[in-house]
PDB file of C-alpha atoms in Angstrom:
ATOM      1  CA  UNK C  21      22.294 -24.403 -10.624  1.00 46.00           C
ATOM      2  CA  UNK C  22      20.798 -24.968  -7.536  1.00 43.00           C
ATOM      3  CA  UNK C  23      22.254 -22.309  -5.709  1.00 44.00           C
ATOM      4  CA  UNK C  24      20.938 -20.236  -9.288  1.00 45.00           C
ATOM      5  CA  UNK C  25      17.626 -21.011  -7.900  1.00 36.00           C
ATOM      6  CA  UNK C  26      17.768 -20.429  -5.105  1.00 38.00           C
ATOM      7  CA  UNK C  27      18.938 -16.809  -6.116  1.00 38.00           C
ATOM      8  CA  UNK C  28      15.714 -16.800  -8.314  1.00 40.00           C
ATOM      9  CA  UNK C  29      13.944 -17.431  -5.690  1.00 40.00           C
ATOM     10  CA  UNK C  30      15.185 -14.874  -3.690  1.00 49.00           C
ATOM     11  CA  UNK C  31      15.527 -12.042  -5.495  1.00 55.00           C
ATOM     12  CA  UNK C  32      11.625 -13.236  -6.812  1.00 57.00           C
ATOM     13  CA  UNK C  33      10.399 -12.538  -3.324  1.00 72.00           C
ATOM     14  CA  UNK C  34      13.452  -9.824  -2.347  1.00 85.00           C
ATOM     15  CA  UNK C  35      11.245  -8.282  -5.443  1.00 91.00           C
ATOM     16  CA  UNK C  36       7.945  -9.340  -4.628  1.00 90.00           C
ATOM     17  CA  UNK C  37       7.942  -7.117  -1.240  1.00 91.00           C
ATOM     18  CA  UNK C  38       9.524  -3.810  -2.800  1.00 94.00           C
ATOM     19  CA  UNK C  39       6.628  -3.884  -4.829  1.00 93.00           C
ATOM     20  CA  UNK C  40       3.961  -5.048  -2.422  1.00 89.00           C
ATOM     21  CA  UNK C  41       4.685  -2.448   0.010  1.00 91.00           C
ATOM     22  CA  UNK C  42       5.735   0.364  -2.394  1.00 92.00           C
ATOM     23  CA  UNK C  43       1.891   0.326  -3.857  1.00 90.00           C
ATOM     24  CA  UNK C  44       0.427   0.377   0.466  1.00 89.00           C
ATOM     25  CA  UNK C  45       2.806   3.360   1.233  1.00 90.00           C
ATOM     26  CA  UNK C  46       1.601   4.717  -2.676  1.00 90.00           C
ATOM     27  CA  UNK C  47      -1.519   4.388  -1.199  1.00 87.00           C
ATOM     28  CA  UNK C  48      -1.226   6.066   2.398  1.00 85.00           C
ATOM     29  CA  UNK C  49       0.508   8.967   1.414  1.00 85.00           C
ATOM     30  CA  UNK C  50       0.337  10.024  -2.399  1.00 84.00           C
ATOM     31  CA  UNK C  51       3.459   9.002  -5.043  1.00 87.00           C
ATOM     32  CA  UNK C  52       4.990  12.778  -5.295  1.00 87.00           C
ATOM     33  CA  UNK C  53       5.263  12.062  -1.456  1.00 90.00           C
ATOM     34  CA  UNK C  54       6.998   9.482  -0.963  1.00 92.00           C
ATOM     35  CA  UNK C  55      10.385   9.555  -0.871  1.00 94.00           C
ATOM     36  CA  UNK C  56      13.313   6.172  -2.027  1.00 94.00           C
ATOM     37  CA  UNK C  57      14.298   6.698   1.986  1.00 94.00           C
ATOM     38  CA  UNK C  58      10.740   5.307   2.454  1.00 94.00           C
ATOM     39  CA  UNK C  59      10.699   3.312   0.337  1.00 94.00           C
ATOM     40  CA  UNK C  60      14.253   1.230   2.214  1.00 92.00           C
ATOM     41  CA  UNK C  61      13.082   2.002   5.669  1.00 93.00           C
ATOM     42  CA  UNK C  62       9.992  -0.024   4.712  1.00 91.00           C
ATOM     43  CA  UNK C  63      11.385  -2.691   3.691  1.00 91.00           C
ATOM     44  CA  UNK C  64      14.453  -2.756   5.128  1.00 91.00           C
ATOM     45  CA  UNK C  65      15.990  -3.239   2.319  1.00 92.00           C
ATOM     46  CA  UNK C  66      19.466  -1.110   1.626  1.00 92.00           C
ATOM     47  CA  UNK C  67      19.215   1.472  -1.969  1.00 92.00           C
ATOM     48  CA  UNK C  68      21.363  -0.755  -3.138  1.00 92.00           C
ATOM     49  CA  UNK C  69      19.596  -3.763  -2.926  1.00 91.00           C
ATOM     50  CA  UNK C  70      16.022  -1.199  -4.102  1.00 93.00           C
ATOM     51  CA  UNK C  71      17.661  -0.587  -7.519  1.00 92.00           C
ATOM     52  CA  UNK C  72      19.555  -4.568  -7.971  1.00 92.00           C
ATOM     53  CA  UNK C  73      15.653  -4.435  -9.278  1.00 93.00           C
ATOM     54  CA  UNK C  74      14.757  -0.825 -10.401  1.00 94.00           C
ATOM     55  CA  UNK C  75      16.187   1.608 -12.204  1.00 93.00           C
ATOM     56  CA  UNK C  76      13.849   4.873  -9.993  1.00 92.00           C
ATOM     57  CA  UNK C  77      10.600   4.803  -7.967  1.00 92.00           C
ATOM     58  CA  UNK C  78       8.645   5.776 -10.690  1.00 91.00           C
ATOM     59  CA  UNK C  79       9.882   2.299 -12.548  1.00 94.00           C
ATOM     60  CA  UNK C  80       9.193   1.063  -9.044  1.00 94.00           C
ATOM     61  CA  UNK C  81       5.391   2.724  -9.597  1.00 93.00           C
ATOM     62  CA  UNK C  82       4.507   1.954 -12.788  1.00 91.00           C
ATOM     63  CA  UNK C  83       5.144  -2.043 -11.020  1.00 93.00           C
ATOM     64  CA  UNK C  84       2.907  -0.887  -8.665  1.00 91.00           C
ATOM     65  CA  UNK C  85      -0.073   0.057 -11.255  1.00 89.00           C
ATOM     66  CA  UNK C  86       0.611  -3.849 -12.886  1.00 89.00           C
ATOM     67  CA  UNK C  87       0.831  -6.096  -9.986  1.00 86.00           C
ATOM     68  CA  UNK C  88      -1.988  -3.890  -8.049  1.00 83.00           C
ATOM     69  CA  UNK C  89      -4.055  -2.289 -10.839  1.00 81.00           C
ATOM     70  CA  UNK C  90      -3.951  -4.097 -14.234  1.00 81.00           C
ATOM     71  CA  UNK C  91      -2.984  -7.814 -14.039  1.00 74.00           C
ATOM     72  CA  UNK C  92      -7.074  -7.222 -11.428  1.00 70.00           C
ATOM     73  CA  UNK C  93      -9.096  -5.872 -13.922  1.00 68.00           C
ATOM     74  CA  UNK C  94      -7.633  -8.445 -16.348  1.00 67.00           C
ATOM     75  CA  UNK C  95      -9.960 -10.502 -14.342  1.00 62.00           C
ATOM     76  CA  UNK C  96      -8.055 -13.594 -16.187  1.00 58.00           C
ATOM     77  CA  UNK C  97      -8.850 -15.502 -12.696  1.00 55.00           C
ATOM     78  CA  UNK C  98     -12.766 -15.502 -13.129  1.00 58.00           C
ATOM     79  CA  UNK C  99     -14.834 -18.361 -14.101  1.00 60.00           C
ATOM     80  CA  UNK C 100     -17.651 -16.807 -15.911  1.00 56.00           C
ATOM     81  CA  UNK C 101     -18.868 -19.573 -17.869  1.00 57.00           C
ATOM     82  CA  UNK C 102     -20.639 -21.593 -15.255  1.00 65.00           C
ATOM     83  CA  UNK C 103     -24.001 -21.542 -17.779  1.00 75.00           C
ATOM     84  CA  UNK C 104     -25.482 -19.693 -15.082  1.00 90.00           C
ATOM     85  CA  UNK C 105     -26.177 -15.873 -15.443  1.00 93.00           C
ATOM     86  CA  UNK C 106     -26.348 -15.540 -11.838  1.00 93.00           C
ATOM     87  CA  UNK C 107     -24.240 -17.352 -10.829  1.00 91.00           C
ATOM     88  CA  UNK C 108     -21.676 -15.966 -13.129  1.00 91.00           C
ATOM     89  CA  UNK C 109     -22.802 -12.013 -11.786  1.00 93.00           C
ATOM     90  CA  UNK C 110     -22.284 -12.454  -8.045  1.00 92.00           C
ATOM     91  CA  UNK C 111     -19.063 -14.031  -8.983  1.00 88.00           C
ATOM     92  CA  UNK C 112     -18.152 -11.089 -10.617  1.00 89.00           C
ATOM     93  CA  UNK C 113     -19.401  -8.430  -7.508  1.00 92.00           C
ATOM     94  CA  UNK C 114     -17.684 -11.297  -5.374  1.00 90.00           C
ATOM     95  CA  UNK C 115     -13.854 -10.117  -7.616  1.00 87.00           C
ATOM     96  CA  UNK C 116     -14.376  -7.125  -6.939  1.00 88.00           C
ATOM     97  CA  UNK C 117     -14.923  -7.324  -2.980  1.00 90.00           C
ATOM     98  CA  UNK C 118     -12.243  -9.427  -3.249  1.00 86.00           C
ATOM     99  CA  UNK C 119      -9.797  -6.893  -4.881  1.00 84.00           C
ATOM    100  CA  UNK C 120     -10.571  -4.137  -2.240  1.00 85.00           C
ATOM    101  CA  UNK C 121     -10.248  -6.915   0.711  1.00 85.00           C
ATOM    102  CA  UNK C 122      -7.298  -6.877  -0.124  1.00 81.00           C
ATOM    103  CA  UNK C 123      -6.603  -3.898  -0.101  1.00 81.00           C
ATOM    104  CA  UNK C 124      -7.857  -3.466   2.778  1.00 79.00           C
ATOM    105  CA  UNK C 125      -5.410  -5.963   4.272  1.00 78.00           C
ATOM    106  CA  UNK C 126      -2.358  -4.914   2.806  1.00 71.00           C
ATOM    107  CA  UNK C 127      -2.409  -1.946   4.959  1.00 58.00           C
ATOM    108  CA  UNK C 128       0.547  -1.141   7.373  1.00 53.00           C
ATOM    109  CA  UNK C 129      -2.424   1.469   9.707  1.00 53.00           C
ATOM    110  CA  UNK C 130      -1.954   4.583   7.564  1.00 58.00           C
ATOM    111  CA  UNK C 131      -4.715   3.885   5.467  1.00 64.00           C
ATOM    112  CA  UNK C 132      -7.963   4.979   6.646  1.00 75.00           C
ATOM    113  CA  UNK C 133      -9.860   4.546   3.861  1.00 81.00           C
ATOM    114  CA  UNK C 134      -8.769   1.603   1.186  1.00 83.00           C
ATOM    115  CA  UNK C 135     -11.222   2.149  -1.079  1.00 84.00           C
ATOM    116  CA  UNK C 136     -11.100   6.269  -1.886  1.00 86.00           C
ATOM    117  CA  UNK C 137      -7.256   5.545  -1.190  1.00 85.00           C
ATOM    118  CA  UNK C 138      -7.316   2.752  -4.945  1.00 86.00           C
ATOM    119  CA  UNK C 139      -9.357   4.694  -6.265  1.00 86.00           C
ATOM    120  CA  UNK C 140      -7.480   8.412  -5.546  1.00 87.00           C
ATOM    121  CA  UNK C 141      -4.240   6.210  -6.779  1.00 87.00           C
ATOM    122  CA  UNK C 142      -5.398   5.079  -9.609  1.00 85.00           C
ATOM    123  CA  UNK C 143      -6.800   8.625 -10.817  1.00 86.00           C
ATOM    124  CA  UNK C 144      -3.792  10.214 -10.730  1.00 86.00           C
ATOM    125  CA  UNK C 145      -1.616   7.430 -12.085  1.00 87.00           C
ATOM    126  CA  UNK C 146      -4.206   7.702 -15.145  1.00 86.00           C
ATOM    127  CA  UNK C 147      -1.947  12.009 -15.395  1.00 86.00           C
ATOM    128  CA  UNK C 148       0.330   9.747 -17.223  1.00 85.00           C
ATOM    129  CA  UNK C 149      -0.395   9.414 -20.862  1.00 89.00           C
ATOM    130  CA  UNK C 150       1.649   5.665 -21.082  1.00 87.00           C
ATOM    131  CA  UNK C 151      -0.549   4.727 -17.929  1.00 86.00           C
ATOM    132  CA  UNK C 152      -4.063   7.093 -19.138  1.00 88.00           C
ATOM    133  CA  UNK C 153      -3.563   4.767 -22.483  1.00 91.00           C
ATOM    134  CA  UNK C 154      -3.045   1.486 -21.182  1.00 86.00           C
ATOM    135  CA  UNK C 155      -5.843   1.687 -18.568  1.00 86.00           C
ATOM    136  CA  UNK C 156      -8.245   2.441 -21.766  1.00 88.00           C
ATOM    137  CA  UNK C 157      -7.378  -0.591 -23.654  1.00 87.00           C
ATOM    138  CA  UNK C 158      -7.454  -2.161 -20.622  1.00 84.00           C
ATOM    139  CA  UNK C 159     -10.689  -0.931 -19.460  1.00 86.00           C
ATOM    140  CA  UNK C 160     -11.706  -1.722 -23.425  1.00 89.00           C
ATOM    141  CA  UNK C 161     -11.041  -5.378 -22.370  1.00 86.00           C
ATOM    142  CA  UNK C 162     -12.840  -5.527 -18.766  1.00 86.00           C
ATOM    143  CA  UNK C 163     -15.493  -4.729 -20.413  1.00 90.00           C
ATOM    144  CA  UNK C 164     -15.692  -7.409 -22.859  1.00 89.00           C
ATOM    145  CA  UNK C 165     -15.377  -9.775 -20.547  1.00 87.00           C
ATOM    146  CA  UNK C 166     -18.856  -8.601 -18.405  1.00 91.00           C
ATOM    147  CA  UNK C 167     -20.373  -8.677 -21.590  1.00 93.00           C
ATOM    148  CA  UNK C 168     -20.054 -12.148 -22.592  1.00 89.00           C
ATOM    149  CA  UNK C 169     -21.100 -12.826 -19.467  1.00 91.00           C
ATOM    150  CA  UNK C 170     -24.582 -10.967 -20.772  1.00 94.00           C
ATOM    151  CA  UNK C 171     -24.356 -12.628 -24.088  1.00 93.00           C
ATOM    152  CA  UNK C 172     -24.106 -16.504 -22.072  1.00 90.00           C
ATOM    153  CA  UNK C 173     -27.415 -15.646 -20.426  1.00 93.00           C
ATOM    154  CA  UNK C 174     -29.243 -13.668 -23.977  1.00 95.00           C
ATOM    155  CA  UNK C 175     -28.512 -17.227 -25.799  1.00 93.00           C
ATOM    156  CA  UNK C 176     -29.355 -19.344 -22.221  1.00 91.00           C
ATOM    157  CA  UNK C 177     -32.148 -17.034 -21.575  1.00 94.00           C
ATOM    158  CA  UNK C 178     -31.912 -16.129 -18.602  1.00 95.00           C
ATOM    159  CA  UNK C 179     -31.975 -12.643 -19.179  1.00 96.00           C
ATOM    160  CA  UNK C 180     -34.979 -11.239 -20.853  1.00 95.00           C
ATOM    161  CA  UNK C 181     -35.052 -11.723 -25.111  1.00 94.00           C
ATOM    162  CA  UNK C 182     -36.378  -7.449 -24.464  1.00 96.00           C
ATOM    163  CA  UNK C 183     -33.084  -7.091 -23.410  1.00 96.00           C
ATOM    164  CA  UNK C 184     -30.174  -5.742 -25.002  1.00 97.00           C
ATOM    165  CA  UNK C 185     -26.036  -6.478 -24.374  1.00 97.00           C
ATOM    166  CA  UNK C 186     -25.466  -3.288 -24.149  1.00 97.00           C
ATOM    167  CA  UNK C 187     -27.398  -1.566 -22.236  1.00 96.00           C
ATOM    168  CA  UNK C 188     -27.408  -4.738 -19.640  1.00 97.00           C
ATOM    169  CA  UNK C 189     -23.515  -5.107 -19.675  1.00 97.00           C
ATOM    170  CA  UNK C 190     -23.686  -1.020 -18.397  1.00 97.00           C
ATOM    171  CA  UNK C 191     -25.987  -1.432 -15.382  1.00 97.00           C
ATOM    172  CA  UNK C 192     -23.296  -4.438 -14.230  1.00 96.00           C
ATOM    173  CA  UNK C 193     -20.408  -2.072 -14.466  1.00 95.00           C
ATOM    174  CA  UNK C 194     -22.606   1.305 -13.512  1.00 96.00           C
ATOM    175  CA  UNK C 195     -23.653  -1.091 -10.475  1.00 96.00           C
ATOM    176  CA  UNK C 196     -20.233  -2.498  -9.840  1.00 94.00           C
ATOM    177  CA  UNK C 197     -17.692   0.789  -9.936  1.00 92.00           C
ATOM    178  CA  UNK C 198     -20.665   3.089  -8.378  1.00 93.00           C
ATOM    179  CA  UNK C 199     -21.673   0.456  -5.360  1.00 93.00           C
ATOM    180  CA  UNK C 200     -17.312   0.985  -4.511  1.00 91.00           C
ATOM    181  CA  UNK C 201     -17.690   4.485  -5.256  1.00 90.00           C
ATOM    182  CA  UNK C 202     -20.295   4.887  -3.055  1.00 91.00           C
ATOM    183  CA  UNK C 203     -18.956   3.069  -0.029  1.00 88.00           C
ATOM    184  CA  UNK C 204     -15.250   4.517  -0.346  1.00 87.00           C
ATOM    185  CA  UNK C 205     -15.511   5.710   3.009  1.00 87.00           C
ATOM    186  CA  UNK C 206     -15.982   1.696   4.955  1.00 84.00           C
ATOM    187  CA  UNK C 207     -13.317   2.153   6.883  1.00 79.00           C
ATOM    188  CA  UNK C 208     -12.821  -1.398   8.431  1.00 80.00           C
ATOM    189  CA  UNK C 209     -14.893  -4.993   7.188  1.00 85.00           C
ATOM    190  CA  UNK C 210     -15.053  -4.215   3.293  1.00 86.00           C
ATOM    191  CA  UNK C 211     -15.601  -7.623   2.504  1.00 89.00           C
ATOM    192  CA  UNK C 212     -18.701  -7.953   5.210  1.00 91.00           C
ATOM    193  CA  UNK C 213     -20.087  -4.039   4.357  1.00 91.00           C
ATOM    194  CA  UNK C 214     -19.087  -4.493   0.355  1.00 92.00           C
ATOM    195  CA  UNK C 215     -20.706  -7.612  -0.383  1.00 93.00           C
ATOM    196  CA  UNK C 216     -24.179  -7.301   1.405  1.00 94.00           C
ATOM    197  CA  UNK C 217     -24.734  -3.602  -1.350  1.00 95.00           C
ATOM    198  CA  UNK C 218     -23.330  -6.151  -3.893  1.00 96.00           C
ATOM    199  CA  UNK C 219     -25.946  -8.250  -2.803  1.00 96.00           C
ATOM    200  CA  UNK C 220     -28.841  -6.355  -2.075  1.00 96.00           C
ATOM    201  CA  UNK C 221     -27.971  -4.022  -4.842  1.00 96.00           C
ATOM    202  CA  UNK C 222     -27.570  -7.331  -7.992  1.00 97.00           C
ATOM    203  CA  UNK C 223     -30.493  -9.685  -6.117  1.00 96.00           C
ATOM    204  CA  UNK C 224     -32.535  -7.400  -6.790  1.00 96.00           C
ATOM    205  CA  UNK C 225     -32.033  -5.585 -10.102  1.00 97.00           C
ATOM    206  CA  UNK C 226     -31.846  -9.840 -11.741  1.00 96.00           C
ATOM    207  CA  UNK C 227     -35.477 -10.105 -10.214  1.00 95.00           C
ATOM    208  CA  UNK C 228     -36.412  -6.750 -13.510  1.00 95.00           C
ATOM    209  CA  UNK C 229     -34.355  -8.863 -15.558  1.00 96.00           C
ATOM    210  CA  UNK C 230     -34.103 -12.763 -15.309  1.00 94.00           C
ATOM    211  CA  UNK C 231     -36.826 -14.420 -16.625  1.00 72.00           C
TER     212      UNK C 231
END
């Protein structure tokens, strides 16, 4: 029994390693340019070891999307029910910054622009209809969670009563995505640079909408 548990843990670590390293390769080179041989060389695994976990490069690519895109935008880790709207907004943009910082920390040296590379990776993946449809559903769910934060702020009287939840939600999402795109040429210190700009913009915006 113990040996079976150890084997499962080892297999899990090996699979996670393939996903993590393949993700960096897809970011650096793009899906089409990456080969199974590239993945073998980067992971130091044989073809048999890789195919023990995945049937194809496409399957590996889908696994990287699940781990490094879909699982991240679920926002399940966010604790946004503190009752403080400003704190919840800060939690939101810190979460986005953490996402891009994680990508920056994963790079292997050839990745010059982590934010830009991630957006390209995401956009190219949407050429696949199944992935595109799944992304639409994920975005809808993420928007719903941001709207919950706004509704809570309205209910607590922390946002001006003449504002609508839908419009404030759109503003927040636009700031989150727009600033990340605008600063996609950041090469290093993503956390410091992106957080500085988020703080500046949101501090000004919250002064306008908060009572």
